[in-house]
PDB file of C-alpha atoms in Angstrom:
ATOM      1  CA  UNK A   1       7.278 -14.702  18.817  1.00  0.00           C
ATOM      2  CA  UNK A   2       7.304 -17.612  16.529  1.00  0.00           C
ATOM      3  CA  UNK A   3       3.692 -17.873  16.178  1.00  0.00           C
ATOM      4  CA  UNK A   4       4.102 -13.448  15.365  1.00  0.00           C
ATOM      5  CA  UNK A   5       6.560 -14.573  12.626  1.00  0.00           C
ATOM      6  CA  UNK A   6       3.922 -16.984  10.737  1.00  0.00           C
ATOM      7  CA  UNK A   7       1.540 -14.682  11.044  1.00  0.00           C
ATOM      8  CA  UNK A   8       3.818 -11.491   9.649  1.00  0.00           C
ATOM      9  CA  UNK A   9       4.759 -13.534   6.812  1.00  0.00           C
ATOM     10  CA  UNK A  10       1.815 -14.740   5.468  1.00  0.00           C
ATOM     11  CA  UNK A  11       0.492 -10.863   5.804  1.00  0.00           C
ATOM     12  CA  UNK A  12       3.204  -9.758   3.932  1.00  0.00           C
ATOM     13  CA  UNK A  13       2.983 -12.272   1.756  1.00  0.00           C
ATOM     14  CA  UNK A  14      -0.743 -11.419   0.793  1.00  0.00           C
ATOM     15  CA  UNK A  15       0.091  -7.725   0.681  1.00  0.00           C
ATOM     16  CA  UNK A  16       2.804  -7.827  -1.783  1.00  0.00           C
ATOM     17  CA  UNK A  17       0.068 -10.304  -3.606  1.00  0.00           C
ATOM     18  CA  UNK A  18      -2.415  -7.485  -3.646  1.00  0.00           C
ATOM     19  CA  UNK A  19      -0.216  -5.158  -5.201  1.00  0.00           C
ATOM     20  CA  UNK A  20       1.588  -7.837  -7.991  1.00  0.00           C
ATOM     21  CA  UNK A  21      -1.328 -10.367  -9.100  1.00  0.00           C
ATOM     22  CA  UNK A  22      -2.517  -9.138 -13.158  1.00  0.00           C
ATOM     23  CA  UNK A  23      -5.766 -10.266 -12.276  1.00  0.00           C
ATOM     24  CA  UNK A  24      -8.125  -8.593 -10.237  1.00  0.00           C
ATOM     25  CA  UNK A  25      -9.608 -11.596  -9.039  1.00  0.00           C
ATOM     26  CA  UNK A  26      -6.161 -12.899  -7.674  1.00  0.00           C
ATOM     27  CA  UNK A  27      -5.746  -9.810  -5.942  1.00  0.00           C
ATOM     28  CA  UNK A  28      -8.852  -9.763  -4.375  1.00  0.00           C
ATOM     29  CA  UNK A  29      -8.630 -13.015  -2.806  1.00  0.00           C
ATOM     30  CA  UNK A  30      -5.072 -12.379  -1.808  1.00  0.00           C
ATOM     31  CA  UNK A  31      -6.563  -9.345   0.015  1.00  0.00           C
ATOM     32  CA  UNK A  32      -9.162 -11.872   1.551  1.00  0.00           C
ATOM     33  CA  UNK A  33      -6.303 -14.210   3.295  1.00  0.00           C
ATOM     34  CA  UNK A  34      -4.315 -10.874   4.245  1.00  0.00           C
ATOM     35  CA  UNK A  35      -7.655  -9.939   5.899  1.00  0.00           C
ATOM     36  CA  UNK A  36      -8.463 -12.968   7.673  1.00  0.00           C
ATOM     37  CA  UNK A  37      -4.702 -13.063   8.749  1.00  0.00           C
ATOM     38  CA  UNK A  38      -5.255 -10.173   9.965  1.00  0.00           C
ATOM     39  CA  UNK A  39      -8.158 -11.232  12.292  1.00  0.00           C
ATOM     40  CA  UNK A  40      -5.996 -13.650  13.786  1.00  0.00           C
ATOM     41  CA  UNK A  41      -3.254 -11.097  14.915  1.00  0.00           C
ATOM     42  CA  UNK A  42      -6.051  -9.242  16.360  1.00  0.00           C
ATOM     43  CA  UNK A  43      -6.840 -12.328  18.643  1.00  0.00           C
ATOM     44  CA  UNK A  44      -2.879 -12.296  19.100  1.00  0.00           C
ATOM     45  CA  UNK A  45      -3.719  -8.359  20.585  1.00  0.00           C
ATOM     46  CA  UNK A  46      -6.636  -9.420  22.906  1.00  0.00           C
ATOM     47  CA  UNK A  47      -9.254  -8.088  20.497  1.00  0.00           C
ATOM     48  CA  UNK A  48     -11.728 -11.202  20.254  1.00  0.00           C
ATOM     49  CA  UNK A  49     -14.504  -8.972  18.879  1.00  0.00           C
ATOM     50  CA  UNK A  50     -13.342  -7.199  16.077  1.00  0.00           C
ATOM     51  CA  UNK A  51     -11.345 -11.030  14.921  1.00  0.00           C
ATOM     52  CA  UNK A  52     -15.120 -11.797  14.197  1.00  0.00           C
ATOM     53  CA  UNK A  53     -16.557  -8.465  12.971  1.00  0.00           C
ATOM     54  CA  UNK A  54     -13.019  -8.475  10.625  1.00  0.00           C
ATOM     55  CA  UNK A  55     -13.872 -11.906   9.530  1.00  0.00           C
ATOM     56  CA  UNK A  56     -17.670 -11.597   8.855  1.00  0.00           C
ATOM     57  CA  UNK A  57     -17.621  -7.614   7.597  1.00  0.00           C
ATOM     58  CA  UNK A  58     -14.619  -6.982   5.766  1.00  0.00           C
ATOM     59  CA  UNK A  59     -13.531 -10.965   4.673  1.00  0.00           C
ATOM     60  CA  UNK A  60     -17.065 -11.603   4.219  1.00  0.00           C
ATOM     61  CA  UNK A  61     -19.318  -8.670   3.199  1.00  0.00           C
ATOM     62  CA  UNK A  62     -16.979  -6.219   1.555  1.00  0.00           C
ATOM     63  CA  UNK A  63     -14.946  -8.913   0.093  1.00  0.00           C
ATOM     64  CA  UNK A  64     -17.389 -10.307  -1.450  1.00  0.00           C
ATOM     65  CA  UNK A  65     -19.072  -7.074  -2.907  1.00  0.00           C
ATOM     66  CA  UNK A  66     -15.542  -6.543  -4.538  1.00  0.00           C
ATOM     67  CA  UNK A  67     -15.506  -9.961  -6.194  1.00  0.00           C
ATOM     68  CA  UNK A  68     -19.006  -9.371  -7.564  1.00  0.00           C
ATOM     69  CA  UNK A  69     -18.063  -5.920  -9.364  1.00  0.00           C
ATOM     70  CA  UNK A  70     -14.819  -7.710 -10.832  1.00  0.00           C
ATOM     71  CA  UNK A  71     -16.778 -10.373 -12.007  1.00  0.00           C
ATOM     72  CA  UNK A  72     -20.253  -7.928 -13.455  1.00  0.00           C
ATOM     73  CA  UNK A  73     -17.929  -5.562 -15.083  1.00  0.00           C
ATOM     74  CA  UNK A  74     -15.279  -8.213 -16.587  1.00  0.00           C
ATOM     75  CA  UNK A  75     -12.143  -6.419 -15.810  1.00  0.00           C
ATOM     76  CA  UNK A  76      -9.242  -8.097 -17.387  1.00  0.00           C
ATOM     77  CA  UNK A  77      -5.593  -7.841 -16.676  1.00  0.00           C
ATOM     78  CA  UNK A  78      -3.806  -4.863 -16.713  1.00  0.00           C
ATOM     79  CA  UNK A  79      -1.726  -4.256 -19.932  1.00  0.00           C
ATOM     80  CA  UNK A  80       2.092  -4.064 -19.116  1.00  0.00           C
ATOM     81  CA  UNK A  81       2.776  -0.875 -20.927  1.00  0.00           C
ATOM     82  CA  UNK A  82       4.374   1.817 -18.871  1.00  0.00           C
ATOM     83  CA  UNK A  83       3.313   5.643 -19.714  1.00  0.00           C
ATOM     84  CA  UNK A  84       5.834   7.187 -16.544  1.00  0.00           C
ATOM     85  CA  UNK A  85       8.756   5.101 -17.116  1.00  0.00           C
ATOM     86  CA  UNK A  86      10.374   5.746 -13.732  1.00  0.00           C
ATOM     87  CA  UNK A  87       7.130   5.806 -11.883  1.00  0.00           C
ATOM     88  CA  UNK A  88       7.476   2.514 -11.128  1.00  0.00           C
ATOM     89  CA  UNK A  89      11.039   2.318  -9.360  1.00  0.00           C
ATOM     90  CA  UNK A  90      10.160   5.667  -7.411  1.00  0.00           C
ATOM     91  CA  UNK A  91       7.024   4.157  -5.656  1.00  0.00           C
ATOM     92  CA  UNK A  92       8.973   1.180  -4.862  1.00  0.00           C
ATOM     93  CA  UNK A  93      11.646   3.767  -3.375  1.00  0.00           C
ATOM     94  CA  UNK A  94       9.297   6.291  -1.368  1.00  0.00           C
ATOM     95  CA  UNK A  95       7.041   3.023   0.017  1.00  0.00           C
ATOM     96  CA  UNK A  96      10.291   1.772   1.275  1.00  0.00           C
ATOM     97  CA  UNK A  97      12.051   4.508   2.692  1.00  0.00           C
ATOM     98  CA  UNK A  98       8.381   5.145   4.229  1.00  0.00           C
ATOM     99  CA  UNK A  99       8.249   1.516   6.064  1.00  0.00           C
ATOM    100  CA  UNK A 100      11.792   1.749   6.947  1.00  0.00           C
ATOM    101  CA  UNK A 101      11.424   5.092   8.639  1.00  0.00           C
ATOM    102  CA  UNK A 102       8.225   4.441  10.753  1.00  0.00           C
ATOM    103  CA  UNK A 103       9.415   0.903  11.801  1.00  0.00           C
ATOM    104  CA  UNK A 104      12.899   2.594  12.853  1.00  0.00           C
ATOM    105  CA  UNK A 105      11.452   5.351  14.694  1.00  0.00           C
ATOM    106  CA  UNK A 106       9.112   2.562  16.292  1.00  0.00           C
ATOM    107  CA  UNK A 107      12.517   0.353  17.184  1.00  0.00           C
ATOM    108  CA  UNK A 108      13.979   3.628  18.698  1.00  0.00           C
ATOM    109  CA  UNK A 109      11.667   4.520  21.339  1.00  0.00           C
ATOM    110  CA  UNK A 110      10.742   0.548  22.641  1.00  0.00           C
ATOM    111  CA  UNK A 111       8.416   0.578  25.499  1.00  0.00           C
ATOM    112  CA  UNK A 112       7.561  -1.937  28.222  1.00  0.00           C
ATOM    113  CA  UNK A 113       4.561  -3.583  27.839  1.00  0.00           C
ATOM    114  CA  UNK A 114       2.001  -3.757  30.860  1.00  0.00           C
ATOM    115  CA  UNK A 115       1.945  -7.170  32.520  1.00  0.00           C
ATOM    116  CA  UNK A 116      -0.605  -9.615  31.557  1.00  0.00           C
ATOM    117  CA  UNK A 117      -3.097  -8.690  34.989  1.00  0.00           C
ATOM    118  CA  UNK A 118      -3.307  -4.971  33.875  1.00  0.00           C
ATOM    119  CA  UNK A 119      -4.046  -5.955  29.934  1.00  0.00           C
ATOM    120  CA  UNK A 120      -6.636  -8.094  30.940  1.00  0.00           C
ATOM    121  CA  UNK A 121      -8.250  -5.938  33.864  1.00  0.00           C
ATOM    122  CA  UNK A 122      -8.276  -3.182  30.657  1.00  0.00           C
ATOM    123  CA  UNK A 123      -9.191  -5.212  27.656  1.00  0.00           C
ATOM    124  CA  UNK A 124     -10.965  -8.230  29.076  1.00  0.00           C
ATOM    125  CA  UNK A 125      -9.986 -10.139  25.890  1.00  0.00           C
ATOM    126  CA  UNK A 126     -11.723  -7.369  23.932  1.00  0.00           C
ATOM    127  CA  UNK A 127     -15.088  -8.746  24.227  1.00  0.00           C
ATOM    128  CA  UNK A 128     -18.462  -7.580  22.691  1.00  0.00           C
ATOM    129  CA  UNK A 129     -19.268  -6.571  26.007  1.00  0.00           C
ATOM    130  CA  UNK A 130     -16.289  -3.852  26.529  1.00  0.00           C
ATOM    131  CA  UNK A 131     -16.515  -2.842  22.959  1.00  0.00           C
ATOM    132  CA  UNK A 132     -19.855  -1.900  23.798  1.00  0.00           C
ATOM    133  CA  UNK A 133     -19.289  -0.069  26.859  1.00  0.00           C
ATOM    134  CA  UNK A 134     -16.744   2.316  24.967  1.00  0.00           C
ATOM    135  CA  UNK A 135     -18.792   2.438  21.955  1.00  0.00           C
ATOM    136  CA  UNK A 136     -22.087   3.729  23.520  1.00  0.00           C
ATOM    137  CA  UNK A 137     -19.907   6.048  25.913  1.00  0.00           C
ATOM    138  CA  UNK A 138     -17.436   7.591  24.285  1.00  0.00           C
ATOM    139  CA  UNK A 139     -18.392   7.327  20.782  1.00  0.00           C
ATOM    140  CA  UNK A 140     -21.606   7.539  21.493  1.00  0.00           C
ATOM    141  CA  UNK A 141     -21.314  10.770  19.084  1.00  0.00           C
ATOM    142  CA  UNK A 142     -18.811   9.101  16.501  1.00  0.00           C
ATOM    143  CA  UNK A 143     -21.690   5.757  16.413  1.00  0.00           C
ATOM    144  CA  UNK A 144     -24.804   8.105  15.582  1.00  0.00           C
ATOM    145  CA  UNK A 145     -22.302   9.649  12.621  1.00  0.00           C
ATOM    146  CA  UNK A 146     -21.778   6.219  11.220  1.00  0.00           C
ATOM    147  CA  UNK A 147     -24.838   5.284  11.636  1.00  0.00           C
ATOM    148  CA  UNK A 148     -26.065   8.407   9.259  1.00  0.00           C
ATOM    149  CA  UNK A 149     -22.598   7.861   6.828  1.00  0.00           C
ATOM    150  CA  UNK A 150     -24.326   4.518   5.822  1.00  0.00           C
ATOM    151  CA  UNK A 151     -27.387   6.133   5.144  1.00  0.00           C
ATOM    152  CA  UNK A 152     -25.544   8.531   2.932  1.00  0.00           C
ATOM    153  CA  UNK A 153     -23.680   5.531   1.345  1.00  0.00           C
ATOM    154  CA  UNK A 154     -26.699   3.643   0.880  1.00  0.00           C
ATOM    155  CA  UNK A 155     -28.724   6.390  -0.973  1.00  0.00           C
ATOM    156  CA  UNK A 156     -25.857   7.382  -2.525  1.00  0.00           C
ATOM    157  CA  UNK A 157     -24.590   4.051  -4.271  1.00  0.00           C
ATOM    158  CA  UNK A 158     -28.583   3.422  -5.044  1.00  0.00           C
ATOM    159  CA  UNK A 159     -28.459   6.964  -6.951  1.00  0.00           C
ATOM    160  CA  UNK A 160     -25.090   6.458  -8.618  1.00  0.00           C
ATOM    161  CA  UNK A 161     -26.016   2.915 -10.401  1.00  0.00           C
ATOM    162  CA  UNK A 162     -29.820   3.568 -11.029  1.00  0.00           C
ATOM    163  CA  UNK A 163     -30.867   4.093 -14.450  1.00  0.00           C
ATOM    164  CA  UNK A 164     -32.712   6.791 -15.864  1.00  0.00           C
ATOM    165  CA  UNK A 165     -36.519   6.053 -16.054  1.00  0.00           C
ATOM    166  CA  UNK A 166     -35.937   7.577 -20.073  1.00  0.00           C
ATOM    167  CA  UNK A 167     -33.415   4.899 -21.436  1.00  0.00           C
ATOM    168  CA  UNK A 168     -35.620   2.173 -19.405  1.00  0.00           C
ATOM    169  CA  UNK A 169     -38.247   2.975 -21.281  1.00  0.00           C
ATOM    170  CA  UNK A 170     -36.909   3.328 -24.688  1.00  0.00           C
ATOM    171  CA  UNK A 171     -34.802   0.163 -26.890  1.00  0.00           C
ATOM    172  CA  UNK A 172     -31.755   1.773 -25.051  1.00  0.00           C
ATOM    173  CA  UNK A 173     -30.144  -2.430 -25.487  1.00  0.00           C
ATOM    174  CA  UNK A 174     -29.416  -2.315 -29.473  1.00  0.00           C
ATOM    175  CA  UNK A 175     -27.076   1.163 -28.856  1.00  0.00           C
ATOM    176  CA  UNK A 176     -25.216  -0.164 -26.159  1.00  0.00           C
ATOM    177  CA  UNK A 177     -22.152  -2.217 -26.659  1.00  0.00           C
ATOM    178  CA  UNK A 178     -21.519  -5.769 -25.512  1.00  0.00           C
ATOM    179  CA  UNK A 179     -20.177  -4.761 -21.342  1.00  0.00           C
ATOM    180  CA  UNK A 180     -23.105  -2.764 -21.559  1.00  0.00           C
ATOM    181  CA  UNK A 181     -25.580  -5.360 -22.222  1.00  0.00           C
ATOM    182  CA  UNK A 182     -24.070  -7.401 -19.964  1.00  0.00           C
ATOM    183  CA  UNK A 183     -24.544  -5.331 -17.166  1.00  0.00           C
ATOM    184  CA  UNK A 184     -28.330  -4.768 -18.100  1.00  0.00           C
ATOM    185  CA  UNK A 185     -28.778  -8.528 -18.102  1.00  0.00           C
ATOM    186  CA  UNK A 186     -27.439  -8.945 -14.751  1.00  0.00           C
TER     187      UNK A 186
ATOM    188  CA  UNK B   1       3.895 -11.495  24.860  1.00  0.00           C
ATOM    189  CA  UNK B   2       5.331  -9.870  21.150  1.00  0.00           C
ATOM    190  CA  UNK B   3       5.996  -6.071  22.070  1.00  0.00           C
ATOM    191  CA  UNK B   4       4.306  -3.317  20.580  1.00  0.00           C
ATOM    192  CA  UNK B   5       7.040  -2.215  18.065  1.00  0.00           C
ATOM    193  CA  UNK B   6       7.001  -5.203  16.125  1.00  0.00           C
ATOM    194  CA  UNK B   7       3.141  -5.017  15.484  1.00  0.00           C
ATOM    195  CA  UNK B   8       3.837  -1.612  14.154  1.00  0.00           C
ATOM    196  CA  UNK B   9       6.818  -1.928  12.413  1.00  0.00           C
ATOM    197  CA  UNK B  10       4.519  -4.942  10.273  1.00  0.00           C
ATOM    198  CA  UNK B  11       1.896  -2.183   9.955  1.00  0.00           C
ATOM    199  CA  UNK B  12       4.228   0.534   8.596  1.00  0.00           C
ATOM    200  CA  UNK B  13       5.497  -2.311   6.276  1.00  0.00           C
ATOM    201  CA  UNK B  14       1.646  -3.401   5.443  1.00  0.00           C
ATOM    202  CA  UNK B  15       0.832   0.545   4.549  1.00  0.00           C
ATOM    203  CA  UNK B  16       3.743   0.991   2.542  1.00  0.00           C
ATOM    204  CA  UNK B  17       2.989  -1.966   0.296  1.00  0.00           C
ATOM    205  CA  UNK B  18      -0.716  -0.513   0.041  1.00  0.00           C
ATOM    206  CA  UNK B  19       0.634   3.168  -1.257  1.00  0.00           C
ATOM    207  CA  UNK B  20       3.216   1.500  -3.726  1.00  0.00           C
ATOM    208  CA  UNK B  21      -0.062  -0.054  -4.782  1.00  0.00           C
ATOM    209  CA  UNK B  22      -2.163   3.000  -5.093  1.00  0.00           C
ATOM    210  CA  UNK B  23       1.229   4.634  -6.766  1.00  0.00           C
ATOM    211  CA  UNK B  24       1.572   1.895  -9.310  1.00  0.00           C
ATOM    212  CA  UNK B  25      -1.678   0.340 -10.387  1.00  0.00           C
ATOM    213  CA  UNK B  26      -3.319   1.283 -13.518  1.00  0.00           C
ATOM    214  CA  UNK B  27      -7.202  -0.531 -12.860  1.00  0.00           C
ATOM    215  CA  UNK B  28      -9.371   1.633 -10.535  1.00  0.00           C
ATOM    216  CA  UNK B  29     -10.459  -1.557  -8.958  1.00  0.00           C
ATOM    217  CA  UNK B  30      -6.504  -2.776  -7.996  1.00  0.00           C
ATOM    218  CA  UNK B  31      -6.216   0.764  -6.677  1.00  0.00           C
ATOM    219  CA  UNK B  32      -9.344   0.725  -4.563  1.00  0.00           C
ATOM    220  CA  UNK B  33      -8.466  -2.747  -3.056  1.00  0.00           C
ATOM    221  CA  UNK B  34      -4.833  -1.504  -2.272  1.00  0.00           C
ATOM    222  CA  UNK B  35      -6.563   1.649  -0.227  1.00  0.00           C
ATOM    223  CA  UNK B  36      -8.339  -1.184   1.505  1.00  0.00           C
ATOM    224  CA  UNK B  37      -4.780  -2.824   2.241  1.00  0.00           C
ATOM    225  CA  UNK B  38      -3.821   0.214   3.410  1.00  0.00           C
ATOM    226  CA  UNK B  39      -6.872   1.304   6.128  1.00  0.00           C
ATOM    227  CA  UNK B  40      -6.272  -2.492   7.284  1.00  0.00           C
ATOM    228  CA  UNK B  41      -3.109  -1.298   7.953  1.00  0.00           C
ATOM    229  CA  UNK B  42      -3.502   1.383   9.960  1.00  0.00           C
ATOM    230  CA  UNK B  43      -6.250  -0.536  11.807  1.00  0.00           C
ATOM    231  CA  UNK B  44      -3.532  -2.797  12.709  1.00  0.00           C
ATOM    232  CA  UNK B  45      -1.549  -0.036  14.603  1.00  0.00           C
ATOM    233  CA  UNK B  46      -4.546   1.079  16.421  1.00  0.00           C
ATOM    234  CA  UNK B  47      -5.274  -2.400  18.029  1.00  0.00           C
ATOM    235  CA  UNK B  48      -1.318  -2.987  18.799  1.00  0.00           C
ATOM    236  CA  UNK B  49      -1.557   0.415  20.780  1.00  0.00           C
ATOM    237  CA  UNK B  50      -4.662  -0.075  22.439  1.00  0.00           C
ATOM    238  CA  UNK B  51      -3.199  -3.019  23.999  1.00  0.00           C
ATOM    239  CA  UNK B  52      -0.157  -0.794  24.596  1.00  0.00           C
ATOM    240  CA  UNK B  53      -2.124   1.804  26.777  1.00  0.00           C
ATOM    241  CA  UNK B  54      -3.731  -0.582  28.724  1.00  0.00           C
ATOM    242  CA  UNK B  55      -2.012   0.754  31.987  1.00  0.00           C
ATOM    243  CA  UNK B  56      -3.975   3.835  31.682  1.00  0.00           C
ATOM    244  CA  UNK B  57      -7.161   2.037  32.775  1.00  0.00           C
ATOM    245  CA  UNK B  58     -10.432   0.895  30.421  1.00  0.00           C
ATOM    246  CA  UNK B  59     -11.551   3.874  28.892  1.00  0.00           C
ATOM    247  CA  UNK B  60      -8.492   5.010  27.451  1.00  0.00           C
ATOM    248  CA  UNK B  61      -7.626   1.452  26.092  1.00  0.00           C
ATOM    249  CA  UNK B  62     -10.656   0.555  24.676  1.00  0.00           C
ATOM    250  CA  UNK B  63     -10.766   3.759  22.436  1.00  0.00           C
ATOM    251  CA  UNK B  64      -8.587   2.456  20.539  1.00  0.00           C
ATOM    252  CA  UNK B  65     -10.539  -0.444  19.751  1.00  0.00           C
ATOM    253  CA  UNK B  66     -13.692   1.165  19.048  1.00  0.00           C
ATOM    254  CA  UNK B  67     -12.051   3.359  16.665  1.00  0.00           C
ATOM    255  CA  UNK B  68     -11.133   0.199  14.556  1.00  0.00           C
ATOM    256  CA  UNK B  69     -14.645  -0.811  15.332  1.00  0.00           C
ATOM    257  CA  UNK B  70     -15.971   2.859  13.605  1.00  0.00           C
ATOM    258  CA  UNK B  71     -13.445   2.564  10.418  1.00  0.00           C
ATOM    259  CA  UNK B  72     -14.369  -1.022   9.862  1.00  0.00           C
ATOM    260  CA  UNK B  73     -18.393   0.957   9.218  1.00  0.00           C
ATOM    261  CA  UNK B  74     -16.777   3.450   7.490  1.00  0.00           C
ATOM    262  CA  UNK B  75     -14.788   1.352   4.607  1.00  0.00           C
ATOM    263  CA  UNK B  76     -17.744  -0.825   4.527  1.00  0.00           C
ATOM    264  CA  UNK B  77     -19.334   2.835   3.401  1.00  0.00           C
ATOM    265  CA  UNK B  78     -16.644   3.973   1.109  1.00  0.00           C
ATOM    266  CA  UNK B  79     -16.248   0.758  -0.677  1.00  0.00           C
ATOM    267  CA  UNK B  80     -20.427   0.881  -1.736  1.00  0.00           C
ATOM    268  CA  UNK B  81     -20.080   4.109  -2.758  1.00  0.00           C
ATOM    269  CA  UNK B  82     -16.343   4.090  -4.465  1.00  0.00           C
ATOM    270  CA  UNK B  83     -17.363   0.493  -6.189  1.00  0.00           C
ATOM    271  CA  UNK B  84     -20.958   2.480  -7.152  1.00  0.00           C
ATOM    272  CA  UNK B  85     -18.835   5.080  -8.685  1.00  0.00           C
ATOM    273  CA  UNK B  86     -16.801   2.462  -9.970  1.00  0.00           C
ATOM    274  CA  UNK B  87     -19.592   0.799 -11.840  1.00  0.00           C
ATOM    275  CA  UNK B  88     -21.213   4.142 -13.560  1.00  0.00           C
ATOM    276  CA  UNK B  89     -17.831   5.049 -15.066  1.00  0.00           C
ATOM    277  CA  UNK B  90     -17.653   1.910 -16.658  1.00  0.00           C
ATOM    278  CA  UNK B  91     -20.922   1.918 -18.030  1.00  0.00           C
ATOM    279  CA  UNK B  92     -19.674   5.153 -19.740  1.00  0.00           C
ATOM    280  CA  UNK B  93     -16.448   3.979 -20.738  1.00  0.00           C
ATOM    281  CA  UNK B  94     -16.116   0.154 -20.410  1.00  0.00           C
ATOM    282  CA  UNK B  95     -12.406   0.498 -18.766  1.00  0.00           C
ATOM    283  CA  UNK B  96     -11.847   1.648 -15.456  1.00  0.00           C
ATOM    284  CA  UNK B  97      -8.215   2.264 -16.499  1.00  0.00           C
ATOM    285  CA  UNK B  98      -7.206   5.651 -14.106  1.00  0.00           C
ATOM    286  CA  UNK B  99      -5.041   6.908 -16.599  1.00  0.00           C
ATOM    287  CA  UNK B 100      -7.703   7.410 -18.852  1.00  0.00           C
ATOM    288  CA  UNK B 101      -9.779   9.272 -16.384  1.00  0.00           C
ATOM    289  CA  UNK B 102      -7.540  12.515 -16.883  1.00  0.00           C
ATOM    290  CA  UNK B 103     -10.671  14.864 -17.329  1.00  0.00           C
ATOM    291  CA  UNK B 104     -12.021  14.603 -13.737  1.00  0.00           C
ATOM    292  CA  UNK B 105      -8.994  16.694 -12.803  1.00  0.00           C
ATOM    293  CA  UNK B 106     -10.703  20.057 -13.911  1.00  0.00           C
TER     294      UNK B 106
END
């Protein structure tokens, strides 16, 4: 329990860090340590192989992707002015009243857990190996449909960011402005 | 062994944070990374409960592991193509500020 307690305050911590930092890059990293906090409760809930794919695909690839668009497209803070003045207090409200309800309704219906034998004759730790198993026999169908949604991603963030063979070819870099040129540079 | 309701009580908290996020954020890219926060989130639930079912045998327990395992592949999807989107807008626009993105309502 004590060791639960760390972990949910340091997640917390991160998330409400995600959601106040001004600067993007702040967030993001705060969003990096809620993510590899987050691996560690999944070792906590005897699921040893998505810790590392957690660690290595979200904390590492898709972290990292984020940091590199902050940093190529420059974004600055955000300005402070409010356009829906209440806006603000009602999120705060409906995200609250949200948590509170779910984690109630959890607290009202508590239910034993199985012993340790039975969560390890299920899970066995979570490995790779069981992972697998379910994977390639349940989801067999789900796994081929990922398999062609990153295709789809892949052509389709390739499409979104290429340039136009046209402004290639012609002196497109006096007419652009200065985030412009910085992006043709990099 | 920490019982199941606390895991999901700290993912109900964990989403909640993410949609106040998504509610209040102006930048696209502080939006985007608080829909991460949020799929995280749910995530979280899915692995508390797999270890929850784990007296109805392998198959059924496992499932809910693997389908943290197929959301991982898809955000690593969504976040090339919403940070691809991301980056054409601002070559358009140089802001990614969502209130100034009104038009892509009609």
């Amino acid at each position: 329990m004590f060791g639960f307690i760390i972990l949910a305050v340091v997640l917390l911590a991160g998330g409400i860090g995600v959601i106040t930092f001004r600067q993007p890059v702040h967030a993001a990293l705060s969003l990096v340590a809620t993510l590899l906090t987050l691996a560690v409760t999944y070792i906590t809930l005897e699921a040893h192989f998505l810790a590392a794919i957690q660690t290595i695909v979200y904390a590492g690839a898709i972290m990292v992707l984020f940091l590199f668009v902050i940093m190529l497209l420059n974004v600055g803070g955000e300005s402070s002015a409010e356009r829906l003045p209440g806006l603000r207090p009602a999120a705060y409200l409906a995200g609250l009243l949200a948590a509170a309800g779910i984690a109630v309704t959890a607290f009202l219906d508590p239910r034993q857990l199985p012993s340790a034998e039975m969560i390890q004759a299920a899970l066995g730790g979570g490995g790779a190996e069981r992972v697998g198993e379910s994977l390639f026999g349940d989801f067999l169908l789900a796994f081929h449909l990922v398999g062609v949604l990153l295709l789809v991603g892949i052509v389709g963030a390739v499409s979104l960011v290429q340039r136009k063979s046209h402004e290639l070819a012609g002196d497109a870099g006096a007419a652009l402005d200065e985030p412009e040129r910085e992006l043709t540079r990099a | 062994m920490v019982a199941t309701e606390y895991y999901v009580a700290l993912s109900a908290i964990l989403f909640a944070i993410g949609a106040v996020g998504v509610l209040t954020r102006r930048s696209a890219i502080l939006v985007f990374l608080s829909i991460e926060l949020m799929l995280n989130a749910a995530n979280l639930a899915l692995v508390a409960y797999a270890r929850q079912w784990s007296s109805s045998g392998q198959a059924v327990a496992m499932s809910g592991q693997s389908a943290v395992f197929i959301i991982l592949a898809l955000a690593a999807a969504e976040v090339a193509v919403g940070l691809g989107i991301l980056v054409a807008i601002f070559r358009q626009r140089t802001s990614t500020d969502i209130d100034a993105l009104s038009e892509v309502r009609y």
